[in-house]
Amino acid sequence: MKKLFYYSFILYIIFFPLVPSRLNWKYPITEVMLLLVLLFYLVYVLRDRNKRKEFKENLILFLKEPVSLLMVIITCIMLFSITYCTNVILVLKETLRFGILTGLFYIFRFECNMEFYKEKLVKLIYYPAFVVMLIGFYEKIFGLGFEEWSGLLRVESTTGNPNIYGGYLVVLFFPLFFLMLDERNIKKKLFYILELVMIFLSVIFTGSRNALLAIGLGGAFISVFYIRKLLYVLIPAFIVLLQTPFVKERISTGDAGRSQIYKIAWHVFRDHPIIGVAIGNFESVFKDYYLRYPQYHYNPDIYHTHNIYLKFLSELGIVGFIPFILLMIFLLVNSIKAFKATTGTMRNICVAITIVNVLFWIMSLFDNIILLPKVMNFYFIMNVIPLIILSNKKENKI
């Protein structure tokens, strides 16, 4: 059963980014795969006495660590919101998604040692990503993907949405950049450089202003604090980029009506300040508020807030917003602490994770992608690394 769990776990990591989201929306393939992984893991635990004892000890530790405890609390708050929701299916969908992520987080936290992260996870994440980007390039070459009302074509690859694709690429870019800097094997280094170039081009092809902003800010941070000479490349590159018709078109669209959505979301929160309208249910109440406030008319078919903070405020109120903000704070603090506690490659990886955490604080002002599986899973997987480093340091293993 241990082997069955292990191989199903590995297969899930490989195939998760490759399964098209548009197919997954109709048939929850990746959710079923992950549920099977968790089921195999539970059977593995229950069948082994020593493993049961270890599981109990780890579970207690899991509930003592702030990040994982907050994830459990948020899952419970999401589930509780079913008692006052308008649409039960939306609540169950988002609760199951975040609850399953919490289970995945546990597995990465306690079943994967640092050697797994150093040796295997890089391949398991970046090799499938290479295929995902090839699909994106295929879309660009043959005129496929997501078409804006203006006729502008934006690639989405397997993610089902250009903005989600952009978020996925941002999560991958900065850890790979630091891995490339530290790599001594010429073949691996060249592969990392190739993939970094592919990620950068893919971000441009998504037309995601949020992702472009994140890459620019992250690059500026690295240039100022680590590699000053990078500015000589970065500044001309972005000047040229801003002159391209594709980027000009995306910038000229303004906020695409998001300011109107934000105002409606704020009204929803103001009317339900304590517990919100239930997770995922902004979609359910939007049309009512759209009709109630005609001055904010933009698009009657909106289904999310385009701002993660307003999402939690409007859907889970103050009760859900506070744990979420605390979760984001602890993720950032852990990555900073781990960066200070390590040296060499792992230190640089923690720097990359810290950059990604800061960027997602900013990106979350303009979208909800941090809670969408193709982004969320990889974001939280990477944030397990600082936890393991700090835990090992506490036990004097590093």
Coordinates of C-alpha atoms in Angstrom, one line a residue:
M1 CA 0.0 0.0 0.0
K2 CA 3.0 2.3 0.6
K3 CA 4.1 1.9 -3.0
L4 CA 0.5 2.4 -4.2
F5 CA 0.3 5.7 -2.3
Y6 CA 3.8 6.8 -3.4
Y7 CA 3.3 6.2 -7.1
S8 CA -0.2 7.6 -7.2
F9 CA 1.2 10.7 -5.4
I10 CA 4.0 11.1 -8.0
L11 CA 1.6 10.6 -10.9
Y12 CA -0.8 13.2 -9.5
I13 CA 2.0 15.8 -9.3
I14 CA 3.0 15.0 -12.9
F15 CA -0.5 14.9 -14.5
F16 CA -2.1 17.7 -12.5
P17 CA -0.8 20.6 -14.6
L18 CA -1.3 18.6 -17.8
V19 CA -5.0 17.9 -17.5
P20 CA -6.9 20.7 -19.3
S21 CA -8.9 22.7 -16.8
R22 CA -11.8 23.0 -19.3
L23 CA -12.1 19.2 -19.3
N24 CA -11.6 19.1 -15.6
W25 CA -14.5 21.5 -15.1
K26 CA -16.8 18.9 -16.7
Y27 CA -15.2 15.9 -15.2
P28 CA -13.2 16.4 -12.0
I29 CA -10.3 14.3 -13.0
T30 CA -7.6 15.8 -10.9
E31 CA -9.8 16.1 -7.9
V32 CA -10.6 12.4 -8.1
M33 CA -6.9 11.6 -8.6
L34 CA -6.0 13.6 -5.4
L35 CA -8.8 12.0 -3.5
L36 CA -7.4 8.6 -4.4
V37 CA -4.0 9.7 -3.3
L38 CA -5.5 10.7 0.1
L39 CA -7.5 7.5 0.3
F40 CA -4.4 5.3 -0.4
Y41 CA -2.5 7.3 2.2
L42 CA -5.2 6.8 4.8
V43 CA -5.3 3.0 4.1
Y44 CA -1.5 3.0 4.3
V45 CA -1.6 4.7 7.7
L46 CA -4.4 2.5 9.1
R47 CA -2.7 -0.8 8.0
D48 CA 0.6 0.0 9.8
R49 CA 0.8 0.3 13.6
N50 CA 4.0 2.3 13.6
K51 CA 2.6 4.5 10.8
R52 CA -0.5 5.1 12.8
K53 CA 1.5 6.3 15.8
E54 CA 3.6 8.5 13.6
F55 CA 0.5 9.9 12.0
K56 CA -1.0 10.9 15.3
E57 CA 2.2 12.6 16.4
N58 CA 2.4 14.5 13.0
L59 CA -1.3 15.4 13.2
I60 CA -0.8 17.0 16.6
L61 CA 2.2 18.9 15.2
F62 CA 0.2 19.9 12.1
L63 CA -2.5 21.5 14.2
K64 CA 0.1 23.3 16.3
E65 CA 1.9 24.9 13.4
P66 CA 0.2 28.3 12.5
V67 CA 0.0 27.9 8.7
S68 CA -1.6 24.4 8.8
L69 CA -3.9 25.3 11.7
L70 CA -5.1 28.3 9.8
M71 CA -5.7 26.2 6.7
V72 CA -7.9 23.9 8.8
I73 CA -9.7 26.8 10.4
I74 CA -10.4 28.3 7.0
T75 CA -11.7 25.0 5.7
C76 CA -14.1 24.7 8.7
I77 CA -15.3 28.3 8.2
M78 CA -15.9 27.5 4.5
L79 CA -17.9 24.4 5.4
F80 CA -19.9 26.2 8.1
S81 CA -21.0 28.8 5.5
I82 CA -23.2 26.1 3.9
T83 CA -25.7 26.8 6.7
Y84 CA -26.6 30.3 5.3
C85 CA -25.6 30.1 1.6
T86 CA -27.7 30.7 -1.5
N87 CA -26.0 28.0 -3.6
V88 CA -24.9 24.8 -1.8
I89 CA -22.9 23.5 -4.8
L90 CA -20.6 26.5 -4.9
V91 CA -19.9 26.2 -1.2
L92 CA -19.1 22.4 -1.4
K93 CA -16.9 23.0 -4.5
E94 CA -14.7 25.6 -2.9
T95 CA -14.6 23.9 0.5
L96 CA -13.7 20.5 -1.0
R97 CA -11.0 22.2 -3.1
F98 CA -9.4 24.0 -0.1
G99 CA -9.9 21.0 2.2
I100 CA -8.2 18.7 -0.3
L101 CA -5.3 21.2 -0.6
T102 CA -4.9 21.0 3.2
G103 CA -4.6 17.3 3.0
L104 CA -2.0 17.6 0.2
F105 CA -0.2 20.2 2.3
Y106 CA 0.0 17.6 5.1
I107 CA 1.5 15.0 2.8
F108 CA 4.2 17.3 1.5
R109 CA 4.9 18.5 5.0
F110 CA 5.4 15.1 6.7
E111 CA 5.9 12.5 3.9
C112 CA 8.5 14.4 1.8
N113 CA 12.0 15.1 3.3
M114 CA 14.4 17.8 2.1
E115 CA 16.1 15.5 -0.3
F116 CA 12.8 15.0 -2.1
Y117 CA 12.5 18.7 -2.6
K118 CA 16.1 19.0 -3.8
E119 CA 16.2 16.0 -6.1
K120 CA 12.7 15.0 -7.3
L121 CA 10.3 17.9 -6.9
V122 CA 12.2 20.1 -9.4
K123 CA 11.8 17.5 -12.1
L124 CA 8.2 16.7 -11.1
I125 CA 7.2 20.4 -11.4
Y126 CA 9.4 21.8 -14.2
Y127 CA 9.3 18.9 -16.7
P128 CA 5.5 18.9 -16.9
A129 CA 5.6 22.7 -17.0
F130 CA 7.8 22.5 -20.1
V131 CA 5.0 20.5 -21.8
V132 CA 2.3 23.0 -20.6
M133 CA 4.3 25.8 -22.2
L134 CA 4.7 23.9 -25.5
I135 CA 0.9 23.6 -25.6
G136 CA 0.8 27.4 -25.0
F137 CA 3.2 28.0 -27.9
Y138 CA 1.1 25.7 -30.1
E139 CA -1.9 27.9 -29.3
K140 CA 0.0 31.1 -30.2
I141 CA 1.3 29.7 -33.5
F142 CA -2.1 28.3 -34.6
G143 CA -4.3 31.1 -33.3
L144 CA -6.0 29.1 -30.5
G145 CA -6.7 30.1 -26.9
F146 CA -8.8 32.8 -25.3
E147 CA -10.1 35.5 -27.6
E148 CA -11.0 39.0 -26.1
W149 CA -14.0 40.9 -27.4
S150 CA -11.5 43.1 -29.2
G151 CA -10.2 40.1 -31.1
L152 CA -6.9 39.9 -29.1
L153 CA -5.8 36.3 -28.7
R154 CA -4.4 35.3 -25.3
V155 CA -2.9 31.9 -24.6
E156 CA -4.2 29.8 -21.7
S157 CA -2.6 26.4 -22.4
T158 CA -4.1 23.7 -20.0
T159 CA -5.2 26.2 -17.3
G160 CA -8.5 27.3 -18.9
N161 CA -7.8 31.0 -18.4
P162 CA -4.9 33.4 -19.4
N163 CA -4.8 35.0 -16.0
I164 CA -4.6 31.6 -14.2
Y165 CA -1.8 30.6 -16.6
G166 CA 0.0 33.8 -15.8
G167 CA -0.2 33.1 -12.1
Y168 CA 1.0 29.6 -12.6
L169 CA 4.0 30.9 -14.5
V170 CA 4.9 33.5 -11.9
V171 CA 5.0 30.8 -9.2
L172 CA 7.4 28.8 -11.3
F173 CA 9.7 31.6 -12.6
F174 CA 11.6 32.8 -9.5
P175 CA 12.5 29.5 -7.9
L176 CA 13.8 28.3 -11.3
F177 CA 15.8 31.5 -11.7
F178 CA 17.7 30.9 -8.5
L179 CA 18.1 27.2 -9.3
M180 CA 19.7 28.3 -12.6
L181 CA 22.1 30.6 -10.9
D182 CA 23.3 27.8 -8.6
E183 CA 23.4 25.0 -11.1
R184 CA 26.9 23.7 -12.0
N185 CA 25.8 21.1 -14.5
I186 CA 26.0 22.7 -17.9
K187 CA 23.2 20.7 -19.5
K188 CA 20.8 21.4 -16.6
K189 CA 21.8 25.0 -16.6
L190 CA 21.0 25.4 -20.3
F191 CA 17.7 23.6 -19.8
Y192 CA 16.8 26.0 -16.9
I193 CA 17.7 29.0 -19.1
L194 CA 15.6 27.7 -21.9
E195 CA 12.6 27.2 -19.6
L196 CA 13.0 30.6 -18.1
V197 CA 12.9 32.2 -21.5
M198 CA 9.8 30.1 -22.3
I199 CA 8.2 31.2 -19.1
F200 CA 8.9 34.9 -19.9
L201 CA 7.5 34.6 -23.4
S202 CA 4.5 32.6 -22.1
V203 CA 3.7 35.4 -19.6
I204 CA 3.7 37.9 -22.5
F205 CA 1.5 35.7 -24.6
T206 CA -1.1 35.3 -21.8
G207 CA -1.6 39.1 -21.9
S208 CA -2.0 39.0 -18.1
R209 CA -1.1 42.4 -16.9
N210 CA -1.0 41.0 -13.3
A211 CA 1.6 38.4 -14.3
L212 CA 3.6 41.0 -16.3
L213 CA 3.6 43.3 -13.3
A214 CA 4.7 40.5 -11.0
I215 CA 7.6 39.5 -13.3
G216 CA 8.7 43.1 -13.5
L217 CA 8.5 43.8 -9.8
G218 CA 10.2 40.5 -9.0
G219 CA 13.0 41.2 -11.5
A220 CA 13.4 44.7 -10.1
F221 CA 13.7 43.3 -6.6
I222 CA 16.4 40.8 -7.7
S223 CA 18.2 43.6 -9.6
V224 CA 18.3 46.0 -6.6
F225 CA 19.2 43.5 -3.9
Y226 CA 21.1 40.8 -5.7
I227 CA 22.3 41.3 -9.2
R228 CA 22.7 45.0 -10.1
K229 CA 23.8 44.3 -13.6
L230 CA 20.5 42.7 -14.3
L231 CA 19.0 46.2 -14.5
Y232 CA 21.0 46.8 -17.8
V233 CA 18.9 43.9 -19.3
L234 CA 15.7 44.5 -17.5
I235 CA 15.1 48.1 -18.2
P236 CA 15.6 48.0 -22.0
A237 CA 13.6 44.7 -22.2
F238 CA 10.6 46.3 -20.6
I239 CA 10.8 49.5 -22.6
V240 CA 10.8 47.3 -25.8
L241 CA 8.0 45.2 -24.4
L242 CA 5.8 48.2 -23.7
Q243 CA 6.1 49.2 -27.3
T244 CA 4.8 45.9 -28.7
P245 CA 1.2 46.1 -30.1
F246 CA 0.1 43.1 -28.0
V247 CA 1.1 44.7 -24.7
K248 CA -0.1 48.1 -25.7
E249 CA -3.6 46.6 -26.4
R250 CA -3.7 45.0 -23.0
I251 CA -2.7 48.1 -21.1
S252 CA -5.1 50.3 -23.1
T253 CA -8.1 48.3 -21.8
G254 CA -7.8 50.0 -18.4
D255 CA -9.2 48.1 -15.4
A256 CA -11.7 46.2 -17.6
G257 CA -14.6 47.2 -15.3
R258 CA -13.0 45.7 -12.1
S259 CA -13.4 49.0 -10.1
Q260 CA -17.2 48.5 -10.6
I261 CA -17.0 44.9 -9.4
Y262 CA -15.0 46.0 -6.3
K263 CA -17.6 48.5 -5.4
I264 CA -20.4 45.9 -5.6
A265 CA -18.2 43.5 -3.6
W266 CA -17.8 46.2 -0.9
H267 CA -21.6 46.6 -0.8
V268 CA -22.0 42.9 -0.3
F269 CA -19.5 43.0 2.6
R270 CA -21.1 46.0 4.1
D271 CA -24.5 44.2 4.1
H272 CA -23.0 41.0 5.5
P273 CA -19.9 42.1 7.6
I274 CA -19.6 39.3 10.0
I275 CA -20.0 36.0 8.1
G276 CA -20.5 37.1 4.5
V277 CA -22.8 35.5 2.0
A278 CA -21.0 32.1 2.1
I279 CA -17.8 31.0 0.2
G280 CA -18.2 31.1 -3.6
N281 CA -21.6 32.8 -3.3
F282 CA -20.6 36.2 -4.6
E283 CA -21.6 34.7 -7.9
S284 CA -25.1 33.9 -6.5
V285 CA -25.8 37.4 -5.2
F286 CA -24.1 39.5 -7.8
K287 CA -27.0 39.9 -10.2
D288 CA -29.2 41.1 -7.3
Y289 CA -26.6 43.8 -6.4
Y290 CA -26.0 44.5 -10.0
L291 CA -29.7 45.5 -10.4
R292 CA -29.7 47.3 -7.0
Y293 CA -26.8 49.6 -7.9
P294 CA -27.2 50.6 -11.6
Q295 CA -24.4 53.1 -11.3
Y296 CA -21.9 50.2 -11.2
H297 CA -23.1 48.5 -14.3
Y298 CA -20.4 46.8 -16.3
N299 CA -21.1 43.1 -17.0
P300 CA -24.0 41.1 -15.5
D301 CA -22.2 37.8 -16.0
I302 CA -19.4 38.3 -13.4
Y303 CA -18.8 35.4 -11.1
H304 CA -15.9 36.5 -8.9
T305 CA -14.6 39.6 -7.2
H306 CA -11.2 39.9 -9.0
N307 CA -9.7 40.7 -5.6
I308 CA -9.0 37.9 -3.1
Y309 CA -9.4 40.3 -0.1
L310 CA -12.8 41.4 -1.2
K311 CA -13.7 37.8 -1.9
F312 CA -13.1 36.8 1.7
L313 CA -14.7 39.9 3.0
S314 CA -17.9 39.5 0.9
E315 CA -18.1 35.7 1.1
L316 CA -16.9 34.9 4.6
G317 CA -17.0 38.3 6.3
I318 CA -14.5 39.4 9.0
V319 CA -14.7 35.8 10.5
G320 CA -13.1 34.4 7.3
F321 CA -11.0 37.4 6.3
I322 CA -8.9 37.5 9.5
P323 CA -7.7 33.8 9.3
F324 CA -6.9 34.3 5.6
I325 CA -4.8 37.4 6.2
L326 CA -3.0 35.7 9.1
L327 CA -2.3 32.7 6.8
M328 CA -0.7 35.0 4.2
I329 CA 1.4 36.7 6.9
F330 CA 2.7 33.5 8.4
L331 CA 3.6 32.2 4.9
L332 CA 5.6 35.3 4.3
V333 CA 7.2 35.4 7.8
N334 CA 8.2 31.7 7.5
S335 CA 9.9 32.2 4.1
I336 CA 11.9 35.2 5.6
K337 CA 12.9 33.2 8.7
A338 CA 13.9 30.2 6.5
F339 CA 16.0 32.5 4.2
K340 CA 17.9 33.8 7.3
A341 CA 18.4 30.3 8.7
T342 CA 20.0 28.7 5.6
T343 CA 22.9 29.1 3.2
G344 CA 23.7 28.2 -0.4
T345 CA 21.0 26.9 -2.8
M346 CA 18.3 26.5 -0.1
R347 CA 18.8 30.1 1.0
N348 CA 18.3 31.2 -2.6
I349 CA 15.2 29.1 -3.0
C350 CA 13.8 30.7 0.2
V351 CA 14.5 34.1 -1.3
A352 CA 12.6 33.1 -4.4
I353 CA 9.6 31.9 -2.3
T354 CA 9.7 35.1 -0.3
I355 CA 9.6 37.1 -3.6
V356 CA 6.6 35.0 -4.8
N357 CA 4.8 35.5 -1.4
V358 CA 5.2 39.3 -1.7
L359 CA 4.1 39.3 -5.3
F360 CA 1.0 37.4 -4.5
W361 CA 0.0 39.9 -1.8
I362 CA 0.1 42.4 -4.7
M363 CA -1.4 40.2 -7.4
S364 CA -4.3 39.3 -5.1
L365 CA -5.4 42.9 -5.2
F366 CA -6.5 42.3 -8.9
D367 CA -7.5 38.7 -9.0
N368 CA -8.5 35.5 -7.1
I369 CA -6.0 33.2 -8.8
I370 CA -4.3 32.2 -5.5
L371 CA -7.3 30.0 -4.7
L372 CA -7.5 28.4 -8.1
P373 CA -6.0 24.9 -8.2
K374 CA -3.4 25.3 -11.0
V375 CA -1.9 28.2 -9.0
M376 CA -2.9 27.4 -5.4
N377 CA -1.5 23.8 -5.3
F378 CA 2.0 24.8 -6.5
Y379 CA 2.0 28.0 -4.4
F380 CA 1.3 26.1 -1.2
I381 CA 3.6 23.2 -2.1
M382 CA 6.5 25.6 -2.4
N383 CA 5.6 27.2 0.9
V384 CA 6.1 23.8 2.6
I385 CA 9.8 24.1 2.1
P386 CA 10.3 27.0 4.6
L387 CA 8.2 25.0 7.2
I388 CA 10.5 22.0 6.8
I389 CA 13.6 24.1 7.1
L390 CA 12.4 25.8 10.3
S391 CA 11.3 22.5 11.7
N392 CA 14.7 20.8 11.0
K393 CA 16.5 23.8 12.5
K394 CA 14.4 23.5 15.6
E395 CA 15.4 19.8 15.8
N396 CA 19.0 20.7 15.0
K397 CA 19.0 18.7 11.8
I398 CA 20.5 21.6 9.8

